[in-house]
Structure formats: C-alpha cells, structure tokens
PDB file of C-alpha atoms and ligand atoms in Angstrom:
ATOM      1  CA  MET A 614       0.300  -0.205  -0.039  1.00  0.00           C
ATOM      2  CA  THR A 615       0.911   3.287  -0.855  1.00  0.00           C
ATOM      3  CA  LEU A 616       2.110   5.725   2.491  1.00  0.00           C
ATOM      4  CA  LEU A 617       2.859   8.472   1.210  1.00  0.00           C
ATOM      5  CA  GLN A 618       2.840  10.501  -2.393  1.00  0.00           C
ATOM      6  CA  THR A 619       3.633  14.216  -3.614  1.00  0.00           C
ATOM      7  CA  ARG A 620       1.973  15.542  -6.908  1.00  0.00           C
ATOM      8  CA  ASN A 621       3.897  17.622  -7.906  1.00  0.00           C
ATOM      9  CA  LEU A 622       5.660  19.175  -4.997  1.00  0.00           C
ATOM     10  CA  THR A 623       7.175  22.114  -4.779  1.00  0.00           C
ATOM     11  CA  LYS A 624       9.568  25.120  -3.466  1.00  0.00           C
ATOM     12  CA  SER A 625      10.970  28.265  -4.108  1.00  0.00           C
ATOM     13  CA  PHE A 626      12.723  30.449  -1.922  1.00  0.00           C
ATOM     14  CA  GLY A 627      12.825  33.633  -3.788  1.00  0.00           C
ATOM     15  CA  GLY A 628      14.540  32.974  -7.054  1.00  0.00           C
ATOM     16  CA  LEU A 629      15.713  29.834  -5.998  1.00  0.00           C
ATOM     17  CA  VAL A 630      13.483  26.316  -7.145  1.00  0.00           C
ATOM     18  CA  ALA A 631      14.712  23.807  -4.195  1.00  0.00           C
ATOM     19  CA  VAL A 632      12.580  21.135  -4.209  1.00  0.00           C
ATOM     20  CA  ASP A 633      10.858  21.175  -8.033  1.00  0.00           C
ATOM     21  CA  THR A 634       7.519  18.892  -9.467  1.00  0.00           C
ATOM     22  CA  VAL A 635       9.437  16.105  -7.350  1.00  0.00           C
ATOM     23  CA  GLU A 636       6.712  13.371  -7.469  1.00  0.00           C
ATOM     24  CA  ILE A 637       7.798  10.717  -4.932  1.00  0.00           C
ATOM     25  CA  GLU A 638       5.450   7.427  -3.440  1.00  0.00           C
ATOM     26  CA  VAL A 639       7.161   5.621  -0.714  1.00  0.00           C
ATOM     27  CA  GLU A 640       4.997   2.063   0.026  1.00  0.00           C
ATOM     28  CA  GLU A 641       3.864   1.114   3.378  1.00  0.00           C
ATOM     29  CA  ASN A 642       7.441  -0.463   5.903  1.00  0.00           C
ATOM     30  CA  GLU A 643       9.897   0.082   2.559  1.00  0.00           C
ATOM     31  CA  LEU A 644      12.971   2.320   3.865  1.00  0.00           C
ATOM     32  CA  VAL A 645      13.565   4.665   1.026  1.00  0.00           C
ATOM     33  CA  SER A 646      16.465   6.991   1.037  1.00  0.00           C
ATOM     34  CA  VAL A 647      17.000   9.956  -0.407  1.00  0.00           C
ATOM     35  CA  ILE A 648      20.563  10.726  -1.878  1.00  0.00           C
ATOM     36  CA  GLY A 649      21.725  14.223  -3.537  1.00  0.00           C
ATOM     37  CA  PRO A 650      24.494  16.638  -3.095  1.00  0.00           C
ATOM     38  CA  ASN A 651      25.020  19.232  -1.056  1.00  0.00           C
ATOM     39  CA  GLY A 652      21.988  22.055  -2.027  1.00  0.00           C
ATOM     40  CA  ALA A 653      19.886  19.407  -3.559  1.00  0.00           C
ATOM     41  CA  GLY A 654      16.871  20.617  -1.899  1.00  0.00           C
ATOM     42  CA  LYS A 655      16.618  17.319   0.610  1.00  0.00           C
ATOM     43  CA  SER A 656      16.138  18.382   4.208  1.00  0.00           C
ATOM     44  CA  THR A 657      13.723  20.847   1.828  1.00  0.00           C
ATOM     45  CA  LEU A 658      11.760  18.155   0.478  1.00  0.00           C
ATOM     46  CA  ILE A 659      11.720  16.305   4.501  1.00  0.00           C
ATOM     47  CA  ASN A 660      10.709  20.096   5.978  1.00  0.00           C
ATOM     48  CA  LEU A 661       7.442  19.866   3.296  1.00  0.00           C
ATOM     49  CA  ILE A 662       5.950  16.948   3.938  1.00  0.00           C
ATOM     50  CA  THR A 663       6.254  17.319   7.983  1.00  0.00           C
ATOM     51  CA  GLY A 664       4.915  20.702   7.866  1.00  0.00           C
ATOM     52  CA  MET A 665       7.543  22.825   8.909  1.00  0.00           C
ATOM     53  CA  LEU A 666       7.471  24.434   5.085  1.00  0.00           C
ATOM     54  CA  THR A 667       4.723  25.643   3.318  1.00  0.00           C
ATOM     55  CA  PRO A 668       4.591  24.344  -0.186  1.00  0.00           C
ATOM     56  CA  THR A 669       5.153  26.337  -2.936  1.00  0.00           C
ATOM     57  CA  ASP A 670       3.006  23.996  -5.346  1.00  0.00           C
ATOM     58  CA  GLY A 671       1.971  20.350  -4.792  1.00  0.00           C
ATOM     59  CA  ASP A 672       0.961  18.141  -2.457  1.00  0.00           C
ATOM     60  CA  VAL A 673       1.403  15.973  -0.470  1.00  0.00           C
ATOM     61  CA  LEU A 674      -0.834  12.842  -0.036  1.00  0.00           C
ATOM     62  CA  TYR A 675      -0.546  10.401   3.289  1.00  0.00           C
ATOM     63  CA  ARG A 676      -2.706   7.663   3.758  1.00  0.00           C
ATOM     64  CA  ASP A 677      -5.636   9.545   2.066  1.00  0.00           C
ATOM     65  CA  THR A 678      -4.932  12.413   3.565  1.00  0.00           C
ATOM     66  CA  ASN A 679      -3.659  16.293   1.996  1.00  0.00           C
ATOM     67  CA  LEU A 680      -0.587  17.357   4.544  1.00  0.00           C
ATOM     68  CA  ALA A 681      -0.086  20.602   2.605  1.00  0.00           C
ATOM     69  CA  GLY A 682      -1.580  23.484   4.613  1.00  0.00           C
ATOM     70  CA  LYS A 683      -1.585  21.098   8.471  1.00  0.00           C
ATOM     71  CA  ASP A 684       0.481  22.340  10.818  1.00  0.00           C
ATOM     72  CA  PRO A 685       3.680  20.036  12.153  1.00  0.00           C
ATOM     73  CA  TYR A 686       2.238  19.144  15.649  1.00  0.00           C
ATOM     74  CA  GLU A 687      -1.185  18.125  13.082  1.00  0.00           C
ATOM     75  CA  ILE A 688       0.932  15.873  11.224  1.00  0.00           C
ATOM     76  CA  THR A 689       2.527  14.766  14.226  1.00  0.00           C
ATOM     77  CA  GLN A 690      -0.426  13.585  15.482  1.00  0.00           C
ATOM     78  CA  LEU A 691      -0.739  12.104  12.385  1.00  0.00           C
ATOM     79  CA  GLY A 692       1.678   9.165  12.772  1.00  0.00           C
ATOM     80  CA  ILE A 693       4.158  11.144  11.033  1.00  0.00           C
ATOM     81  CA  GLY A 694       7.788  11.431  12.938  1.00  0.00           C
ATOM     82  CA  ARG A 695      11.271  13.583  12.624  1.00  0.00           C
ATOM     83  CA  SER A 696      14.314  13.103  14.163  1.00  0.00           C
ATOM     84  CA  PHE A 697      16.396  16.505  14.405  1.00  0.00           C
ATOM     85  CA  GLN A 698      19.085  16.861  13.372  1.00  0.00           C
ATOM     86  CA  THR A 699      19.512  20.127  15.700  1.00  0.00           C
ATOM     87  CA  ALA A 700      19.339  19.495  19.231  1.00  0.00           C
ATOM     88  CA  SER A 701      16.132  18.977  20.438  1.00  0.00           C
ATOM     89  CA  ILE A 702      17.364  17.447  24.066  1.00  0.00           C
ATOM     90  CA  PHE A 703      16.801  19.065  26.995  1.00  0.00           C
ATOM     91  CA  PRO A 704      20.547  19.376  28.572  1.00  0.00           C
ATOM     92  CA  GLU A 705      19.317  19.457  32.272  1.00  0.00           C
ATOM     93  CA  LEU A 706      16.730  16.895  32.081  1.00  0.00           C
ATOM     94  CA  THR A 707      17.696  12.920  32.236  1.00  0.00           C
ATOM     95  CA  VAL A 708      16.858  10.630  29.385  1.00  0.00           C
ATOM     96  CA  GLN A 709      14.125   9.668  30.471  1.00  0.00           C
ATOM     97  CA  ASP A 710      12.357  13.522  31.483  1.00  0.00           C
ATOM     98  CA  ASN A 711      13.361  13.992  27.967  1.00  0.00           C
ATOM     99  CA  VAL A 712      11.322  11.297  26.192  1.00  0.00           C
ATOM    100  CA  ASP A 713       8.320  12.222  28.780  1.00  0.00           C
ATOM    101  CA  VAL A 714       7.935  15.176  27.478  1.00  0.00           C
ATOM    102  CA  ALA A 715       7.305  13.932  24.452  1.00  0.00           C
ATOM    103  CA  SER A 716       4.806  11.283  25.589  1.00  0.00           C
ATOM    104  CA  PHE A 717       3.653  13.592  27.738  1.00  0.00           C
ATOM    105  CA  ALA A 718       2.409  15.497  24.755  1.00  0.00           C
ATOM    106  CA  ALA A 719       2.295  12.889  22.463  1.00  0.00           C
ATOM    107  CA  GLU A 720      -0.883  10.758  25.358  1.00  0.00           C
ATOM    108  CA  GLN A 721      -2.298  14.289  25.129  1.00  0.00           C
ATOM    109  CA  GLY A 722      -3.278  14.368  21.839  1.00  0.00           C
ATOM    110  CA  SER A 723      -4.868  11.472  22.290  1.00  0.00           C
ATOM    111  CA  PHE A 724      -6.408  11.744  25.087  1.00  0.00           C
ATOM    112  CA  THR A 725      -8.475  14.510  25.124  1.00  0.00           C
ATOM    113  CA  VAL A 726     -11.562  12.614  25.464  1.00  0.00           C
ATOM    114  CA  ASN A 727     -10.366  10.324  29.160  1.00  0.00           C
ATOM    115  CA  PHE A 728      -8.697  13.134  30.111  1.00  0.00           C
ATOM    116  CA  LEU A 729     -10.096  12.670  34.434  1.00  0.00           C
ATOM    117  CA  ARG A 730      -8.502   9.381  33.990  1.00  0.00           C
ATOM    118  CA  ARG A 731      -4.922  10.647  35.111  1.00  0.00           C
ATOM    119  CA  ARG A 732      -3.631   7.378  36.427  1.00  0.00           C
ATOM    120  CA  ASP A 733      -3.872   5.415  32.709  1.00  0.00           C
ATOM    121  CA  ARG A 734      -2.134   8.451  31.269  1.00  0.00           C
ATOM    122  CA  TYR A 735       0.587   7.869  33.378  1.00  0.00           C
ATOM    123  CA  ASP A 736       1.307   4.684  32.328  1.00  0.00           C
ATOM    124  CA  SER A 737       1.186   5.329  28.807  1.00  0.00           C
ATOM    125  CA  VAL A 738       3.970   8.437  29.564  1.00  0.00           C
ATOM    126  CA  ARG A 739       5.935   5.393  31.407  1.00  0.00           C
ATOM    127  CA  GLN A 740       5.122   3.071  27.942  1.00  0.00           C
ATOM    128  CA  ARG A 741       5.818   5.089  25.668  1.00  0.00           C
ATOM    129  CA  THR A 742       9.272   5.984  27.178  1.00  0.00           C
ATOM    130  CA  ALA A 743      10.081   2.650  27.817  1.00  0.00           C
ATOM    131  CA  ASP A 744       9.519   1.180  23.912  1.00  0.00           C
ATOM    132  CA  ALA A 745      11.103   4.805  22.309  1.00  0.00           C
ATOM    133  CA  LEU A 746      14.556   3.852  25.023  1.00  0.00           C
ATOM    134  CA  GLU A 747      14.577   0.687  24.315  1.00  0.00           C
ATOM    135  CA  LEU A 748      13.918   0.407  20.928  1.00  0.00           C
ATOM    136  CA  VAL A 749      17.326   2.794  21.105  1.00  0.00           C
ATOM    137  CA  ASP A 750      18.712   1.283  23.848  1.00  0.00           C
ATOM    138  CA  LEU A 751      18.763   3.629  26.152  1.00  0.00           C
ATOM    139  CA  GLU A 752      16.994   2.009  28.652  1.00  0.00           C
ATOM    140  CA  ASP A 753      20.411   1.868  30.881  1.00  0.00           C
ATOM    141  CA  GLU A 754      21.173   5.801  30.714  1.00  0.00           C
ATOM    142  CA  ALA A 755      17.586   6.378  31.837  1.00  0.00           C
ATOM    143  CA  ASP A 756      18.837   8.640  35.183  1.00  0.00           C
ATOM    144  CA  VAL A 757      21.486   9.872  34.025  1.00  0.00           C
ATOM    145  CA  PRO A 758      21.614  13.795  32.945  1.00  0.00           C
ATOM    146  CA  ALA A 759      20.933  14.421  28.892  1.00  0.00           C
ATOM    147  CA  ALA A 760      24.044  16.234  28.875  1.00  0.00           C
ATOM    148  CA  SER A 761      26.484  13.938  30.271  1.00  0.00           C
ATOM    149  CA  LEU A 762      25.738  11.482  26.969  1.00  0.00           C
ATOM    150  CA  PRO A 763      28.306  10.361  24.627  1.00  0.00           C
ATOM    151  CA  TYR A 764      27.621  12.685  21.225  1.00  0.00           C
ATOM    152  CA  GLY A 765      26.215   8.598  19.654  1.00  0.00           C
ATOM    153  CA  ASP A 766      23.997   8.388  22.564  1.00  0.00           C
ATOM    154  CA  LYS A 767      22.075  12.269  22.685  1.00  0.00           C
ATOM    155  CA  ARG A 768      21.646  12.173  18.235  1.00  0.00           C
ATOM    156  CA  ARG A 769      20.054   7.828  19.625  1.00  0.00           C
ATOM    157  CA  LEU A 770      17.974  10.162  22.781  1.00  0.00           C
ATOM    158  CA  GLU A 771      16.939  11.996  19.388  1.00  0.00           C
ATOM    159  CA  VAL A 772      15.487   9.423  17.508  1.00  0.00           C
ATOM    160  CA  ALA A 773      13.670   8.424  20.907  1.00  0.00           C
ATOM    161  CA  ILE A 774      11.771  11.622  21.105  1.00  0.00           C
ATOM    162  CA  GLY A 775      10.737  11.220  17.702  1.00  0.00           C
ATOM    163  CA  LEU A 776       9.700   7.466  18.669  1.00  0.00           C
ATOM    164  CA  ALA A 777       7.830   8.532  21.476  1.00  0.00           C
ATOM    165  CA  THR A 778       4.563   9.518  19.471  1.00  0.00           C
ATOM    166  CA  ASP A 779       4.727   6.183  17.748  1.00  0.00           C
ATOM    167  CA  PRO A 780       4.869   6.890  14.627  1.00  0.00           C
ATOM    168  CA  ASP A 781       4.397   4.763  11.628  1.00  0.00           C
ATOM    169  CA  LEU A 782       6.803   7.181   9.158  1.00  0.00           C
ATOM    170  CA  LEU A 783       9.160   8.269   9.685  1.00  0.00           C
ATOM    171  CA  PHE A 784      11.731  10.630   8.791  1.00  0.00           C
ATOM    172  CA  MET A 785      15.751  10.830   9.415  1.00  0.00           C
ATOM    173  CA  ASP A 786      17.551  13.817   7.943  1.00  0.00           C
ATOM    174  CA  GLU A 787      21.312  12.895   8.296  1.00  0.00           C
ATOM    175  CA  PRO A 788      21.180  10.814  11.731  1.00  0.00           C
ATOM    176  CA  THR A 789      24.854   9.684  11.361  1.00  0.00           C
ATOM    177  CA  ALA A 790      26.604  13.375  10.579  1.00  0.00           C
ATOM    178  CA  GLY A 791      29.079  13.308  12.989  1.00  0.00           C
ATOM    179  CA  MET A 792      29.191  10.353  14.225  1.00  0.00           C
ATOM    180  CA  SER A 793      32.135   7.566  14.815  1.00  0.00           C
ATOM    181  CA  PRO A 794      32.322   4.527  13.293  1.00  0.00           C
ATOM    182  CA  ALA A 795      30.544   2.564  16.204  1.00  0.00           C
ATOM    183  CA  GLU A 796      28.785   5.071  16.635  1.00  0.00           C
ATOM    184  CA  THR A 797      27.289   5.126  13.212  1.00  0.00           C
ATOM    185  CA  GLU A 798      27.022   0.861  13.118  1.00  0.00           C
ATOM    186  CA  MET A 799      24.957   1.506  16.429  1.00  0.00           C
ATOM    187  CA  THR A 800      22.505   3.823  14.566  1.00  0.00           C
ATOM    188  CA  THR A 801      22.379   1.715  11.204  1.00  0.00           C
ATOM    189  CA  ASN A 802      21.266  -1.224  13.107  1.00  0.00           C
ATOM    190  CA  LEU A 803      18.596   1.273  14.985  1.00  0.00           C
ATOM    191  CA  ILE A 804      17.262   2.371  11.703  1.00  0.00           C
ATOM    192  CA  GLU A 805      16.902  -1.351  10.355  1.00  0.00           C
ATOM    193  CA  ARG A 806      14.918  -2.848  13.526  1.00  0.00           C
ATOM    194  CA  MET A 807      12.672  -0.199  13.029  1.00  0.00           C
ATOM    195  CA  GLN A 808      12.172  -1.460   9.792  1.00  0.00           C
ATOM    196  CA  THR A 809      11.569  -4.583  10.823  1.00  0.00           C
ATOM    197  CA  GLU A 810      10.705  -4.968  13.840  1.00  0.00           C
ATOM    198  CA  ARG A 811       8.517  -1.947  15.053  1.00  0.00           C
ATOM    199  CA  GLY A 812       7.287  -2.098  10.725  1.00  0.00           C
ATOM    200  CA  MET A 813       7.746   1.609  10.644  1.00  0.00           C
ATOM    201  CA  THR A 814       8.293   3.184   7.331  1.00  0.00           C
ATOM    202  CA  ILE A 815      11.278   4.946   6.761  1.00  0.00           C
ATOM    203  CA  VAL A 816      12.382   7.896   5.368  1.00  0.00           C
ATOM    204  CA  LEU A 817      16.850   8.436   4.990  1.00  0.00           C
ATOM    205  CA  VAL A 818      18.285  11.229   4.348  1.00  0.00           C
ATOM    206  CA  GLU A 819      22.279   9.608   4.741  1.00  0.00           C
ATOM    207  CA  HIS A 820      25.326  10.632   2.863  1.00  0.00           C
ATOM    208  CA  ASP A 821      27.416   7.281   3.780  1.00  0.00           C
ATOM    209  CA  MET A 822      27.136   5.568   0.548  1.00  0.00           C
ATOM    210  CA  ASP A 823      27.519   2.054   2.178  1.00  0.00           C
ATOM    211  CA  ILE A 824      24.864   2.718   4.553  1.00  0.00           C
ATOM    212  CA  VAL A 825      22.807   3.638   2.113  1.00  0.00           C
ATOM    213  CA  PHE A 826      23.377   1.364  -0.267  1.00  0.00           C
ATOM    214  CA  ASP A 827      23.448  -1.520   2.260  1.00  0.00           C
ATOM    215  CA  VAL A 828      19.533  -1.007   4.124  1.00  0.00           C
ATOM    216  CA  SER A 829      17.641   0.979   1.769  1.00  0.00           C
ATOM    217  CA  ASP A 830      14.618  -1.004  -0.442  1.00  0.00           C
ATOM    218  CA  LYS A 831      14.572   2.632  -2.736  1.00  0.00           C
ATOM    219  CA  ILE A 832      17.181   5.239  -3.013  1.00  0.00           C
ATOM    220  CA  LEU A 833      15.969   8.958  -4.431  1.00  0.00           C
ATOM    221  CA  VAL A 834      17.987  11.190  -6.484  1.00  0.00           C
ATOM    222  CA  LEU A 835      17.653  14.968  -5.787  1.00  0.00           C
ATOM    223  CA  HIS A 836      19.345  17.082  -7.688  1.00  0.00           C
ATOM    224  CA  ARG A 837      19.180  20.880  -7.923  1.00  0.00           C
ATOM    225  CA  GLY A 838      15.730  20.251  -6.744  1.00  0.00           C
ATOM    226  CA  GLU A 839      14.555  17.523  -8.895  1.00  0.00           C
ATOM    227  CA  ILE A 840      13.994  13.821  -8.771  1.00  0.00           C
ATOM    228  CA  ILE A 841      16.552  12.702 -11.164  1.00  0.00           C
ATOM    229  CA  ALA A 842      16.543   9.044 -10.583  1.00  0.00           C
ATOM    230  CA  ASP A 843      14.198   6.527  -8.815  1.00  0.00           C
ATOM    231  CA  GLY A 844      15.068   2.858  -8.104  1.00  0.00           C
ATOM    232  CA  THR A 845      16.461  -0.335  -5.874  1.00  0.00           C
ATOM    233  CA  PRO A 846      20.522   0.235  -5.064  1.00  0.00           C
ATOM    234  CA  ASP A 847      21.135  -1.924  -7.600  1.00  0.00           C
ATOM    235  CA  GLU A 848      19.542  -0.072  -9.975  1.00  0.00           C
ATOM    236  CA  ILE A 849      21.301   3.273  -8.863  1.00  0.00           C
ATOM    237  CA  ARG A 850      24.203   1.829  -8.904  1.00  0.00           C
ATOM    238  CA  ASN A 851      24.136   1.007 -12.560  1.00  0.00           C
ATOM    239  CA  ASP A 852      22.062   4.411 -13.061  1.00  0.00           C
ATOM    240  CA  GLU A 853      24.403   6.390 -15.952  1.00  0.00           C
ATOM    241  CA  THR A 854      22.423  10.036 -15.061  1.00  0.00           C
ATOM    242  CA  VAL A 855      23.700   9.075 -11.335  1.00  0.00           C
ATOM    243  CA  ARG A 856      26.824   8.279 -12.544  1.00  0.00           C
ATOM    244  CA  SER A 857      28.109  11.680 -13.486  1.00  0.00           C
ATOM    245  CA  ALA A 858      25.730  14.183 -11.807  1.00  0.00           C
ATOM    246  CA  TYR A 859      26.307  13.239  -9.095  1.00  0.00           C
ATOM    247  CA  LEU A 860      28.884   9.447  -8.141  1.00  0.00           C
ATOM    248  CA  GLY A 861      30.969  11.448 -10.846  1.00  0.00           C
ATOM    249  CA  GLY A 862      31.514   7.919 -12.461  1.00  0.00           C
ATOM    250  CA  GLU A 863      32.955   6.622  -9.207  1.00  0.00           C
ATOM    251  CA  GLU A 864      32.572   2.543  -8.176  1.00  0.00           C
ATOM    252  CA  ILE A 865      30.295   2.195  -5.590  1.00  0.00           C
TER     253      ILE A 865
HETATM  254  P1  ADP B 823      20.012  19.681   1.759  1.00  0.00           P
HETATM  255  O1  ADP B 823      19.138  19.177   1.986  1.00  0.00           O
HETATM  256  O2  ADP B 823      20.055  18.735  -0.097  1.00  0.00           O
HETATM  257  O3  ADP B 823      21.192  20.227   1.596  1.00  0.00           O
HETATM  258  P2  ADP B 823      18.350  22.500   1.857  1.00  0.00           P
HETATM  259  O4  ADP B 823      17.052  21.173   1.799  1.00  0.00           O
HETATM  260  O5  ADP B 823      18.900  21.974   2.872  1.00  0.00           O
HETATM  261  O6  ADP B 823      19.524  21.436   0.625  1.00  0.00           O
HETATM  262  O7  ADP B 823      18.672  23.578   0.624  1.00  0.00           O
HETATM  263  C1  ADP B 823      18.357  23.167  -0.649  1.00  0.00           C
HETATM  264  C2  ADP B 823      18.434  24.532  -1.467  1.00  0.00           C
HETATM  265  O8  ADP B 823      17.491  25.394  -0.935  1.00  0.00           O
HETATM  266  C3  ADP B 823      19.716  25.594  -0.958  1.00  0.00           C
HETATM  267  O9  ADP B 823      20.020  25.799  -1.708  1.00  0.00           O
HETATM  268  C4  ADP B 823      19.349  26.175  -0.144  1.00  0.00           C
HETATM  269  O10 ADP B 823      20.608  26.860   0.292  1.00  0.00           O
HETATM  270  C5  ADP B 823      18.636  26.399  -0.406  1.00  0.00           C
HETATM  271  N1  ADP B 823      17.134  27.037   0.904  1.00  0.00           N
HETATM  272  C6  ADP B 823      17.181  26.257   1.975  1.00  0.00           C
HETATM  273  N2  ADP B 823      16.325  27.007   2.873  1.00  0.00           N
HETATM  274  C7  ADP B 823      15.697  27.547   2.346  1.00  0.00           C
HETATM  275  C8  ADP B 823      15.296  28.743   3.006  1.00  0.00           C
HETATM  276  N3  ADP B 823      15.078  28.469   4.741  1.00  0.00           N
HETATM  277  N4  ADP B 823      15.807  30.169   2.296  1.00  0.00           N
HETATM  278  C9  ADP B 823      16.188  30.302   1.428  1.00  0.00           C
HETATM  279  N5  ADP B 823      16.994  29.442   0.585  1.00  0.00           N
HETATM  280  C10 ADP B 823      16.375  27.938   1.178  1.00  0.00           C
HETATM  281 MG1   MG B 824      20.569  18.925   4.650  1.00  0.00          MG
END
C-alpha cells in the first residue's frame, strides 16, 4: 500500500527552486533513502512533508489525507515523526524525562476524551517512554542527565524523542552525521530494527553511501531540486545519469 505520495511538490525561495515538481511514492514498511549533493533540496523536501515549510505548489498525500497546509503538530498526530538534526534535547533533564516530555505531548493528543483518567495516562506515558528507550538501547541511561551522554547517545536520544509519538512513518535527516564508526554502526542497526521489528516506514537522508546502499529498499536521487532517478540500490548503482551527475563515475 502506498503510504505517502507527493504530487508536483515545489518550494521556491525567491528565485531559487529548492524542490522542483517532485513526485515520490513511499510504500508501507519501505526504507527509502534520498540522496544528492549538498543543496540538492533533501532537507527542504523533508521540511515540506513534515509541515515545517509550506509548499509553493503541489500536494502531499498521506494515506487519505492531504498534508498541504497542515502544521507540524497535526502531522505528528497523523503518525509522521522526524528525528531532528539540531538539538531538541533538554540537557539538564534526564534521558527518561526528555522522552517523557515527548510521550506526554503525544498522549495529550490521544487522551483528550479521557482526561480525568490521570493514572491511565501516566502509565501510558511511561510505557511509550520505555518502548522508545528500549528500541534505541538507552534503558540503562534513563536516569542520567542528557548533557552527560556521549555524542552518539545524544543522537539516539533524539531518535527516541521522535519515537515517543509512535510514528508509522519516520523521517531521518543525516542521522549519522558526526558519528564515530561505532556510533554509526549502532545507528544503522537501529534504523534496520525500526523497519523490521516495529514495521515502520522510514525515509532516510544520509551522506554515507555504504549505509544507503546497504539498508535501502529504494533510493531517490535529488539533483538541483529534481528527482533525476529512483530505483533499487542495484538500479541506482548502475544508472548512468546518477553516476555522471552525482557519483562522479566512481565505483560504488
Ligand atoms: P540539502 O538538504 O540537500 O543539502 P537544502 O534543502 O537544505 O539542501 O537546500 C536546498 C537549497 O535551498 C539550497 O540552495 C539552500 O541554500 C536553499 N534553502 C534552503 N532553505 C532555505 C531558506 N529557508 N531560505 C532560502 N533558501 C533556502
Ligand atoms: Mg540537508
């Protein structure tokens, strides 16, 4: 089943067309990577779909809903999450408290009718947090102040914050940027488990081509705001347009 579809999606910043009539389709439980050089429009594309930016033109269809014009909060409520590139962590709070904040916000959406049943709400907030921390493997760090985590753990905490809303579709923008090889491997493993163990659909922007070709079901290549190729890792690896425009003819 097609979970997400964009039609004619376009974003202009003044004279610059950062995302140019982009049409993509993401199937349920697929892991789709978006690759392309710096400035290609990858982050803008994610920002358009998650409501951080308003499209200049075009539509974003998620299940039966058109997301165009919805704000990020509404989009989160529909089951779309994202892990943020910039710090979304409260450094002085513990790991647990950081995720609780997100879990609590998520529960407010689903518990408005039951708002008097406070005990239930408290339990389900705790459950959301426990599930998220377990998936990113930070249960043992629950009581540690976020500020004292190593860099890779901080990034996984950001993922846990994104997971607290229990999204069906998760966007990750350069999740391994700045990570050591060991941290990168942990994160790659986490991405694969979110897809296989939790059945999530994932859209990944990632500059490390080894990871992209390893984990993706489908790869979309953005170049100057336009999709110039899409296909399986094998198809993209052998695509002449991609090689000359982006991969510079290198062996990958
Ligand atoms: P990528 O994530 O692929 O590196 P971006 O989506 O960040 O690329 O940027 C695509 C283009 O849009 C770049 O030329 C960038 O400078 C421009 N751009 C991105 N955001 C803005 C903005 N808020 N205002 C003006 N130009 C922007
Ligand atoms: Mg970017």
